[in-house]
Amino acid sequence: MRRRRRRLRGPRPESVPVLVGRACALVGIVDIAAGVFPRFRHSRMHALAEVLPGALGPFAAALSLSVGVLLLLLAHGLKRGKRRAWRAAVALLPAGAIAQFTYRHSLIGLIISLALLAALVRHRDQFASLPDPRSRWRALANFVLMGAGSLALGLVVVSAHPHSLIGDPSLADRITHVLYGLFGFEGPVAYQGTTSWTVGASLGALGLLTAVTTIYLALRPEHPAARLTEDDEIRLRALLERHGGRDSLGHFALRRDKAVVFSPSGKAAVTYRVVSGVMLASGDPIGDVEAWPGAIERFMDEARAHSWTPAVMGCSETGGEVWTRETGLDALELGDEAVVDVADFSLTGRAMRNVRQMVKRIERAGYETRVRRVRDLGEAELDRIRRAADDWRGTDSERGFSMALGRIGDPADGDCLVATAHKADAQPGPYGDLKAILHFVPWGTDGVSLDLMRRDRSADPGMNELLIVAALQAAPKFGIARVSLNFAMFRSALARGEKIGAGPVLRAWRGLLMFLSRWFQIESLYRFNAKFQPRWEPRFVVYRASGDLPRIGLAALQAEGFLNLGRALPRPLRRQKATARPCAHAVTERDVRAA
């Protein structure tokens, strides 16, 4: 796998927020251990644990547990320099210091709390990051996660005193005792001496933390994720009209679940979505290349203001060079985009034999194709195509982010191309004789980029090949000279790894990709694209540091729809997906010309 990197800055020193966050996490873990395990409280580590925030005399177990959990919850926000986490820590540490001095008369505990507080106050300017997008569903998510964590930690608390247990309670009795204890009631498990009070106080503290954090998240003001406004869309369409031919992914910037930042001159823009704290852009910046640095600077300023991790998925080689030059980020080749030049495409020749035979076989089976602009379709047929595309989708949620528009038939997208397959003599279904759909978005004035492929599962195999060939053959009458097909991730590794002479590392890497293809269609997409003899255009991921790549990968999987954490929530409380605006408010071509 080819790897291109450019680093304009040296390694970043550990910042104060990162150090404070790690310290809080470490203290939290020690406090939880001190609160849960009685042997730990009487071990050699007791001298350290008792002076940390949370070890407060007779309330040591409950308060160690409570403060430890709170510090762990705050640690991530402190590492990201979040202002709200800083405020919570500043409020918590004085309370811990006062408790240390009041209950235990511990001067060392008081000094540790005040020292950490002094560090936070002194470096308060480094904790200025704005909040992330949030909504009410996070309250339920917190209740589920905190509840599960409290139940698991509660079982540890109940079982951490084997020498004080009376009898041999079953697992069901222990779970019942934990559930009762979270609500402040005595359960069926009995202990000798004061252990029962210690366990009850610890369980009650866990239940109180779960309730308080859930109530706080439910009542705090919402900070919704940014969306593409109508004015933003008009400005983007104007930029695409002038510069849209440069990048095949340009039209996908018009997804309405993205936000946008413009350069100071307004001649360039970067669209993005925030996913799990990652500010994820896709493709190249939109607009004049000379104005890209201004838009990239605005993007990085926004990332710094919110302490988001900046990343770009699927930018071109030119885009990667500009991003790395202007920001000091690194670039790693992610895969290749398949582009077919219409003038060079032909079904003749040995290389196209399989595609040619498949298309001929399907045509003999009675299928016919139609390729039209969206503006030329009637509303009834458009509605049928939309419903069919929804019904034939193989997943619960729409997939795609960097190479998907997320809508079909919007009045503002009249230049989009729709290829459909029909079989007149087939038994009529809910969508008439419609059997397969391909949707392409504009790529400047002389190109299109594949958006989605959908087919009736009862149709004959080869529908996608049939429609791609039909679109390529019909392209000249629409003035289309180039067609961008699917993106093939890690194509070069797959291609080189199967050749004779490939080394063991490359073969192992290819083997891993083949294994992952069972879920992510890595190898099958490469094979499918290669059928049409395209030219391959490399695409890159741009990132800040190697340690960010796992987080960026997770965010990309969420954005592309392969991983949907919100599906675990009840349907009414899931984050709502952005939908196309009503036709009365859709951006029209007249609006673009006016801009």
XYZ file of C-alpha atoms in Angstrom:
595
model
C 0.000 0.000 0.000
C 1.464 3.289 -1.097
C 1.747 5.797 1.694
C 2.240 9.532 1.151
C 3.038 11.691 4.111
C 4.058 15.265 4.646
C 4.666 16.652 8.092
C 5.333 20.360 8.395
C 5.388 20.442 12.166
C 7.191 18.393 14.737
C 5.476 16.194 17.296
C 3.066 18.122 19.441
C 4.024 18.418 23.109
C 1.587 17.116 25.663
C -0.811 19.969 26.395
C -2.064 20.881 29.853
C -5.626 19.646 29.115
C -4.312 16.237 28.069
C -2.146 15.914 31.188
C -4.955 17.057 33.478
C -7.391 14.674 31.798
C -5.049 11.738 32.222
C -4.424 12.665 35.853
C -8.168 12.804 36.514
C -8.646 9.397 34.871
C -5.862 7.869 36.966
C -7.201 9.378 40.161
C -10.690 8.192 39.270
C -9.540 4.605 38.775
C -7.636 4.609 42.069
C -10.633 6.103 43.886
C -12.980 3.477 42.473
C -10.585 0.710 43.507
C -10.273 2.236 46.975
C -14.047 2.382 47.289
C -14.762 -1.132 46.047
C -12.023 -3.432 47.344
C -11.487 -3.537 51.112
C -8.065 -5.166 50.729
C -6.960 -2.262 48.529
C -7.936 0.203 51.262
C -5.739 -1.645 53.750
C -2.846 -2.385 51.386
C 0.361 -0.448 50.791
C -1.557 1.680 48.269
C -3.822 2.908 51.059
C -1.381 5.683 51.914
C -1.829 7.048 48.383
C -5.519 6.337 48.023
C -6.564 7.978 51.285
C -5.202 11.396 50.298
C -6.838 11.424 46.864
C -10.198 13.205 46.448
C -12.888 10.831 47.642
C -11.406 9.027 50.672
C -13.362 10.771 53.439
C -13.245 8.794 56.669
C -16.381 6.752 57.375
C -17.809 7.678 53.969
C -14.659 6.488 52.176
C -16.235 3.704 50.130
C -19.251 5.631 48.849
C -17.433 8.896 48.234
C -14.400 7.216 46.632
C -16.752 5.445 44.265
C -18.736 8.613 43.499
C -15.782 10.914 42.967
C -13.925 8.251 40.991
C -16.826 7.844 38.564
C -17.240 11.611 38.233
C -13.538 12.104 37.524
C -13.632 9.402 34.887
C -16.627 11.091 33.274
C -14.819 14.434 33.273
C -11.450 13.122 32.092
C -12.303 12.941 28.384
C -13.804 16.417 28.360
C -10.797 17.849 30.184
C -8.384 16.249 27.701
C -10.305 17.956 24.899
C -10.187 21.297 26.721
C -13.978 21.495 27.165
C -15.147 24.499 29.143
C -18.034 22.654 30.777
C -15.768 19.873 32.018
C -13.414 22.499 33.431
C -16.283 24.160 35.313
C -17.431 20.825 36.743
C -13.905 19.938 37.894
C -13.409 23.393 39.436
C -16.682 22.931 41.339
C -15.845 19.377 42.437
C -12.284 19.862 43.681
C -13.039 22.508 46.381
C -15.811 20.260 47.727
C -13.318 17.394 47.926
C -10.741 19.610 49.610
C -13.207 20.868 52.225
C -14.377 17.315 52.913
C -10.776 16.138 53.303
C -10.048 18.785 55.898
C -13.420 18.657 57.681
C -13.887 14.894 57.995
C -10.318 13.592 58.075
C -8.282 16.685 58.981
C -5.985 15.593 56.136
C -3.673 18.409 55.172
C -2.116 16.343 52.374
C -5.531 15.611 50.849
C -6.381 19.302 51.051
C -3.108 20.257 49.315
C -3.589 17.722 46.489
C -7.109 18.966 45.753
C -6.092 22.622 45.875
C -2.970 21.986 43.761
C -5.038 20.425 40.997
C -7.570 23.226 41.325
C -4.784 25.826 41.071
C -3.488 24.189 37.889
C -6.964 24.315 36.370
C -7.458 27.961 37.295
C -4.001 29.002 36.102
C -4.485 27.375 32.704
C -8.166 28.217 32.347
C -7.540 29.795 28.944
C -6.698 26.326 27.599
C -10.152 25.050 28.537
C -12.247 27.131 26.142
C -13.608 24.541 23.698
C -17.266 24.960 22.778
C -19.846 22.193 23.299
C -20.389 19.367 20.839
C -23.744 18.893 19.086
C -26.170 17.219 21.478
C -29.828 16.351 21.835
C -32.202 14.843 24.388
C -31.536 11.251 23.370
C -28.155 11.427 25.129
C -30.028 11.439 28.457
C -31.486 8.015 27.671
C -28.135 6.797 26.366
C -26.513 7.917 29.633
C -29.226 6.170 31.667
C -28.696 2.903 29.778
C -24.889 3.022 29.900
C -24.606 4.340 33.452
C -27.274 1.907 34.595
C -25.414 -1.026 33.054
C -22.108 0.219 34.478
C -23.641 0.724 37.924
C -25.135 -2.764 37.840
C -21.775 -4.321 36.894
C -19.824 -2.266 39.429
C -22.498 -2.959 42.030
C -22.039 -6.713 41.569
C -18.325 -6.211 42.212
C -19.127 -4.199 45.368
C -21.526 -6.849 46.657
C -19.027 -9.660 45.989
C -15.909 -7.842 47.247
C -16.531 -8.804 50.906
C -16.559 -12.652 50.917
C -15.463 -12.926 54.560
C -18.351 -10.745 55.763
C -21.100 -12.498 53.786
C -23.730 -14.407 55.739
C -24.532 -17.610 53.883
C -23.913 -18.201 50.199
C -26.275 -15.939 48.204
C -26.917 -16.898 44.579
C -26.193 -14.692 41.577
C -29.890 -13.837 41.355
C -29.854 -12.711 45.019
C -26.774 -10.550 44.375
C -28.342 -8.907 41.327
C -31.533 -8.283 43.309
C -29.488 -6.759 46.119
C -27.739 -4.442 43.655
C -31.025 -3.333 42.064
C -32.552 -2.643 45.489
C -29.412 -0.838 46.623
C -29.344 1.469 43.562
C -32.749 2.741 44.678
C -31.669 3.043 48.333
C -33.357 -0.089 49.735
C -31.946 -3.067 51.607
C -31.633 -6.242 49.531
C -31.624 -9.965 50.376
C -27.839 -10.236 50.885
C -26.704 -9.891 54.503
C -23.269 -9.020 55.918
C -21.598 -9.062 59.291
C -20.754 -5.875 61.149
C -20.732 -2.514 59.360
C -20.101 -4.023 55.898
C -23.814 -3.948 55.126
C -23.849 -0.161 55.653
C -20.721 0.290 53.497
C -22.185 -1.753 50.622
C -25.531 0.016 50.888
C -23.912 3.458 50.826
C -21.825 2.530 47.784
C -24.814 1.193 45.854
C -26.889 4.214 46.803
C -24.131 6.517 45.548
C -24.045 4.703 42.200
C -27.807 4.991 41.845
C -27.722 8.679 42.752
C -24.972 9.361 40.191
C -26.981 7.609 37.478
C -30.076 9.632 38.316
C -28.322 12.995 38.630
C -26.321 12.691 35.398
C -29.416 11.529 33.491
C -31.525 14.402 34.814
C -28.782 16.888 33.970
C -28.507 15.633 30.393
C -32.288 15.662 29.996
C -32.722 19.224 31.251
C -29.677 20.945 29.726
C -30.293 23.084 26.622
C -30.050 21.348 23.278
C -27.178 22.209 20.928
C -28.285 20.660 17.625
C -25.878 19.548 14.932
C -25.325 22.087 12.179
C -27.237 21.574 8.954
C -26.912 22.959 5.465
C -29.173 26.004 5.273
C -30.940 27.131 2.125
C -28.569 30.098 1.807
C -25.567 27.775 2.216
C -26.926 25.490 -0.490
C -27.444 28.372 -2.906
C -23.857 29.537 -2.387
C -22.489 26.003 -2.789
C -24.432 25.440 -6.001
C -23.049 28.703 -7.374
C -19.497 27.508 -6.599
C -20.208 24.122 -8.192
C -21.575 25.787 -11.309
C -18.226 27.543 -11.784
C -15.789 24.966 -10.383
C -17.751 21.693 -10.121
C -15.837 19.950 -12.886
C -12.677 19.644 -10.810
C -13.818 17.015 -8.287
C -16.232 14.156 -8.942
C -17.367 14.284 -5.296
C -18.268 17.975 -5.431
C -22.033 17.515 -5.785
C -22.133 15.305 -2.680
C -21.258 18.424 -0.662
C -24.946 19.308 -1.094
C -26.044 16.663 1.400
C -28.311 18.501 3.808
C -26.987 16.719 6.892
C -23.630 18.468 6.461
C -22.467 21.841 7.713
C -20.222 24.221 5.778
C -17.525 26.824 6.353
C -16.636 29.348 3.644
C -13.373 31.098 2.943
C -13.247 34.825 3.837
C -13.666 35.661 0.148
C -16.614 33.270 -0.229
C -14.905 31.666 -3.240
C -14.287 28.290 -1.576
C -15.943 26.122 1.060
C -15.454 22.926 3.058
C -18.455 20.811 4.046
C -18.311 18.484 7.023
C -20.206 16.506 9.619
C -19.265 16.043 13.277
C -19.359 12.373 14.315
C -18.212 11.256 17.775
C -16.013 14.320 18.190
C -14.449 14.002 14.711
C -14.930 16.913 12.293
C -15.193 14.836 9.141
C -14.887 16.517 5.740
C -15.215 14.610 2.468
C -13.689 15.167 -0.940
C -11.847 18.331 -1.898
C -12.879 21.845 -0.881
C -15.509 23.349 -3.179
C -14.667 26.361 -5.320
C -11.586 28.172 -6.603
C -8.357 26.296 -5.785
C -6.618 29.568 -4.953
C -9.244 30.211 -2.242
C -8.966 26.733 -0.715
C -6.437 27.775 1.962
C -8.911 30.305 3.381
C -11.678 27.693 3.650
C -9.268 25.152 5.155
C -8.142 27.703 7.742
C -11.771 28.333 8.733
C -12.296 24.581 9.002
C -9.302 24.200 11.313
C -10.396 27.202 13.393
C -13.804 25.575 13.884
C -12.148 22.290 14.877
C -9.951 24.077 17.440
C -12.874 26.077 18.848
C -14.785 22.876 19.628
C -11.745 20.645 20.239
C -12.867 18.339 17.437
C -10.466 15.979 15.686
C -10.053 17.218 12.079
C -10.098 14.657 9.273
C -10.780 14.511 5.538
C -12.058 11.388 3.781
C -11.594 10.766 0.079
C -9.759 13.895 -1.068
C -7.837 13.843 -4.347
C -4.065 14.016 -4.655
C -4.247 17.768 -5.275
C -6.578 18.203 -2.320
C -4.289 16.158 -0.085
C -1.295 18.273 -1.058
C -3.134 21.504 -0.219
C -4.447 20.149 3.087
C -1.019 18.909 4.223
C 0.736 22.078 3.072
C -1.682 24.446 4.800
C -2.264 22.556 8.042
C 0.691 20.251 8.689
C -1.649 17.259 8.684
C -0.634 13.906 7.205
C -2.125 12.108 4.189
C -2.547 8.371 3.702
C -3.768 6.741 0.504
C -7.161 5.200 1.183
C -8.053 3.678 -2.161
C -8.919 4.500 -5.749
C -11.906 5.918 -7.569
C -12.891 4.209 -10.818
C -13.409 6.706 -13.669
C -14.522 5.617 -17.150
C -13.818 7.897 -20.102
C -16.889 7.554 -22.321
C -14.956 8.023 -25.566
C -12.714 5.047 -24.728
C -15.464 2.692 -23.542
C -16.452 -0.231 -25.722
C -17.916 -3.684 -25.181
C -15.649 -5.163 -27.806
C -12.445 -6.993 -26.999
C -11.445 -9.891 -24.788
C -11.228 -7.775 -21.618
C -14.949 -6.929 -21.854
C -16.089 -10.417 -22.773
C -17.780 -11.240 -19.446
C -19.637 -7.917 -19.287
C -20.668 -8.196 -22.935
C -22.051 -11.725 -22.489
C -23.913 -10.791 -19.330
C -25.549 -7.750 -20.925
C -26.591 -9.710 -24.014
C -28.066 -12.483 -21.866
C -30.127 -10.036 -19.811
C -31.362 -8.213 -22.904
C -32.476 -11.539 -24.405
C -34.409 -12.188 -21.187
C -36.652 -9.230 -22.064
C -35.129 -6.367 -20.062
C -34.919 -2.875 -21.495
C -33.200 0.246 -20.161
C -34.016 3.959 -20.037
C -31.566 6.754 -19.213
C -33.018 10.204 -18.475
C -32.410 13.422 -16.589
C -34.391 13.811 -13.388
C -36.058 16.934 -14.782
C -37.531 14.845 -17.617
C -39.327 12.418 -15.302
C -42.929 12.897 -14.239
C -43.771 13.230 -10.566
C -45.625 9.896 -10.512
C -42.643 8.016 -11.935
C -40.229 9.845 -9.623
C -42.339 8.848 -6.650
C -42.319 5.228 -7.802
C -38.523 5.328 -8.200
C -38.072 6.854 -4.722
C -40.274 4.212 -3.086
C -38.552 1.406 -4.949
C -35.099 2.684 -3.964
C -36.208 2.797 -0.332
C -37.754 -0.661 -0.418
C -34.814 -2.290 -2.206
C -32.239 -0.876 0.197
C -30.444 -3.761 1.853
C -29.925 -2.031 5.225
C -32.166 -0.371 7.802
C -30.512 3.017 7.320
C -29.249 4.880 4.262
C -25.548 4.292 3.728
C -23.082 6.774 2.346
C -21.487 10.068 3.238
C -18.576 10.987 0.994
C -20.091 9.498 -2.198
C -23.842 9.613 -1.576
C -26.362 12.426 -1.961
C -29.054 10.886 0.237
C -32.034 11.890 -1.931
C -33.577 11.285 -5.352
C -35.708 13.595 -7.450
C -35.295 16.898 -5.628
C -36.340 19.797 -7.923
C -32.930 21.396 -7.382
C -31.212 18.250 -8.706
C -32.692 18.298 -12.175
C -29.328 17.586 -13.825
C -29.009 14.240 -12.042
C -29.173 11.188 -14.283
C -31.413 8.166 -13.654
C -30.916 4.829 -15.412
C -33.732 2.309 -14.943
C -34.243 -1.301 -16.020
C -37.705 -2.588 -16.969
C -39.249 -5.930 -17.877
C -42.629 -5.500 -19.494
C -43.669 -9.167 -19.600
C -42.903 -9.771 -15.923
C -45.635 -10.149 -13.352
C -46.510 -6.580 -12.253
C -45.157 -5.687 -8.834
C -45.743 -2.731 -6.517
C -43.516 -0.625 -8.789
C -44.857 -1.790 -12.131
C -42.212 -3.135 -14.528
C -39.351 -1.320 -12.738
C -36.567 -3.753 -11.802
C -33.411 -1.718 -11.065
C -32.236 1.882 -10.564
C -28.957 3.729 -10.914
C -28.719 7.366 -9.859
C -25.877 9.677 -10.961
C -25.127 13.216 -9.785
C -23.500 15.909 -11.954
C -19.739 16.218 -12.161
C -19.306 19.629 -13.712
C -20.933 20.071 -17.109
C -19.517 16.984 -18.838
C -19.492 14.249 -16.221
C -21.584 12.279 -13.738
C -20.723 10.436 -10.539
C -22.508 7.281 -9.399
C -24.678 7.881 -6.336
C -26.626 4.686 -5.688
C -27.432 1.278 -7.193
C -30.670 -0.477 -6.259
C -32.424 -3.495 -7.756
C -35.366 -5.770 -7.154
C -34.037 -8.874 -5.396
C -36.239 -11.033 -7.629
C -34.674 -9.626 -10.815
C -32.055 -11.535 -12.782
C -28.398 -11.074 -11.747
C -26.430 -8.476 -13.677
C -28.825 -5.534 -13.381
C -26.072 -3.177 -12.264
C -23.786 -4.148 -15.138
C -26.660 -3.689 -17.577
C -27.477 -0.188 -16.328
C -23.864 0.992 -16.158
C -23.343 -0.081 -19.756
C -26.614 1.615 -20.739
C -25.561 4.843 -18.984
C -22.135 4.801 -20.667
C -23.655 4.182 -24.095
C -26.266 6.938 -23.612
C -23.752 9.405 -22.154
C -22.801 11.180 -25.434
C -26.344 12.380 -26.094
C -26.300 14.095 -22.676
C -22.902 15.678 -23.306
C -21.250 13.401 -20.741
C -17.602 12.556 -21.363
C -16.622 10.880 -18.046
C -18.401 8.706 -15.504
C -17.161 8.119 -11.953
C -18.111 4.716 -10.554
C -17.647 3.274 -7.079
C -14.722 3.913 -4.761
C -12.474 0.866 -4.286
C -10.841 0.987 -0.856
C -7.245 -0.271 -0.714
C -7.406 -1.244 -4.404
C -3.646 -1.045 -4.950
C -2.986 -3.456 -2.078
C -5.503 -5.948 -3.472
C -4.107 -5.637 -6.992
C -0.428 -5.902 -6.054
C -0.966 -8.540 -3.372
C -2.293 -11.082 -5.874
C 0.570 -10.662 -8.324
C 3.507 -13.035 -8.536
C 6.442 -11.887 -6.452
C 4.359 -10.108 -3.807
C 6.145 -10.143 -0.446
C 4.797 -11.766 2.730
C 3.753 -8.443 4.286
C 1.760 -7.428 1.233
C 0.164 -10.874 0.990
C -0.768 -10.762 4.680
C -2.278 -7.299 4.237
C -4.268 -8.533 1.233
C -5.423 -11.549 3.263
C -6.716 -9.266 5.995
C -8.575 -7.155 3.415
C -10.131 -10.286 1.940
C -11.307 -11.293 5.403
C -12.815 -7.844 6.055
C -14.532 -8.014 2.650
C -17.064 -10.392 4.183
C -18.628 -7.367 5.854
C -17.435 -4.280 3.960
C -17.407 -5.403 0.273
C -13.805 -4.233 -0.165
C -12.786 -6.917 -2.657
C -16.140 -7.221 -4.443
C -16.324 -3.485 -5.190
C -12.820 -3.570 -6.632
C -13.703 -6.544 -8.868
C -16.961 -4.957 -9.970
C -15.314 -1.658 -10.904
C -12.463 -3.380 -12.723
C -14.929 -4.998 -15.146
C -15.369 -1.681 -16.970
C -11.642 -1.064 -17.531
C -11.566 2.303 -15.736
C -8.650 4.540 -14.952
C -7.917 4.671 -11.243
C -7.726 7.992 -9.404
C -6.170 7.752 -5.888
C -8.094 9.114 -2.928
C -6.617 9.978 0.472
C -7.522 10.331 4.123
C -6.012 13.385 5.828
C -5.447 13.178 9.575
C -3.610 14.898 12.409
C -1.757 12.033 14.099
C -1.521 8.254 13.739
C -3.219 7.858 17.106
C -6.323 9.552 15.675
C -6.789 6.979 12.891
C -8.842 4.446 14.924
C -11.173 7.212 16.082
C -11.438 8.622 12.546
C -12.129 5.144 11.193
C -14.928 4.640 13.721
C -16.420 8.037 12.863
C -16.210 7.246 9.140
C -18.024 3.931 9.671
C -20.772 5.793 11.520
C -21.010 8.518 8.871
C -21.126 5.979 6.030
C -23.884 4.031 7.797
C -21.934 0.833 8.492
C -22.112 1.423 12.248
C -25.243 2.985 13.721
C -25.005 3.381 17.493
C -28.367 5.138 17.594
C -30.160 1.958 16.502
C -29.858 0.720 20.085
C -32.236 3.461 21.237
C -36.041 3.367 20.980
C -37.234 4.768 17.650
C -38.877 7.975 19.020
C -35.616 8.984 20.730
C -33.181 8.363 17.889
C -31.441 11.282 16.266
C -33.523 12.281 13.285
C -31.924 11.935 9.877
C -31.824 15.018 7.699
C -34.399 14.822 4.945
C -34.949 16.780 1.811
C -36.679 20.068 2.383
C -40.181 20.450 0.998
C -40.324 21.309 -2.679
C -41.698 24.756 -1.891
C -38.389 25.583 -0.179
C -36.035 23.711 -2.495
C -33.176 25.621 -4.057
C -33.814 26.154 -7.750
C -31.500 26.769 -10.677
C -32.808 30.347 -10.794
C -31.493 30.833 -7.240
C -28.066 29.588 -8.321
C -27.896 31.991 -11.238
C -28.966 34.839 -8.956
C -26.126 34.003 -6.547
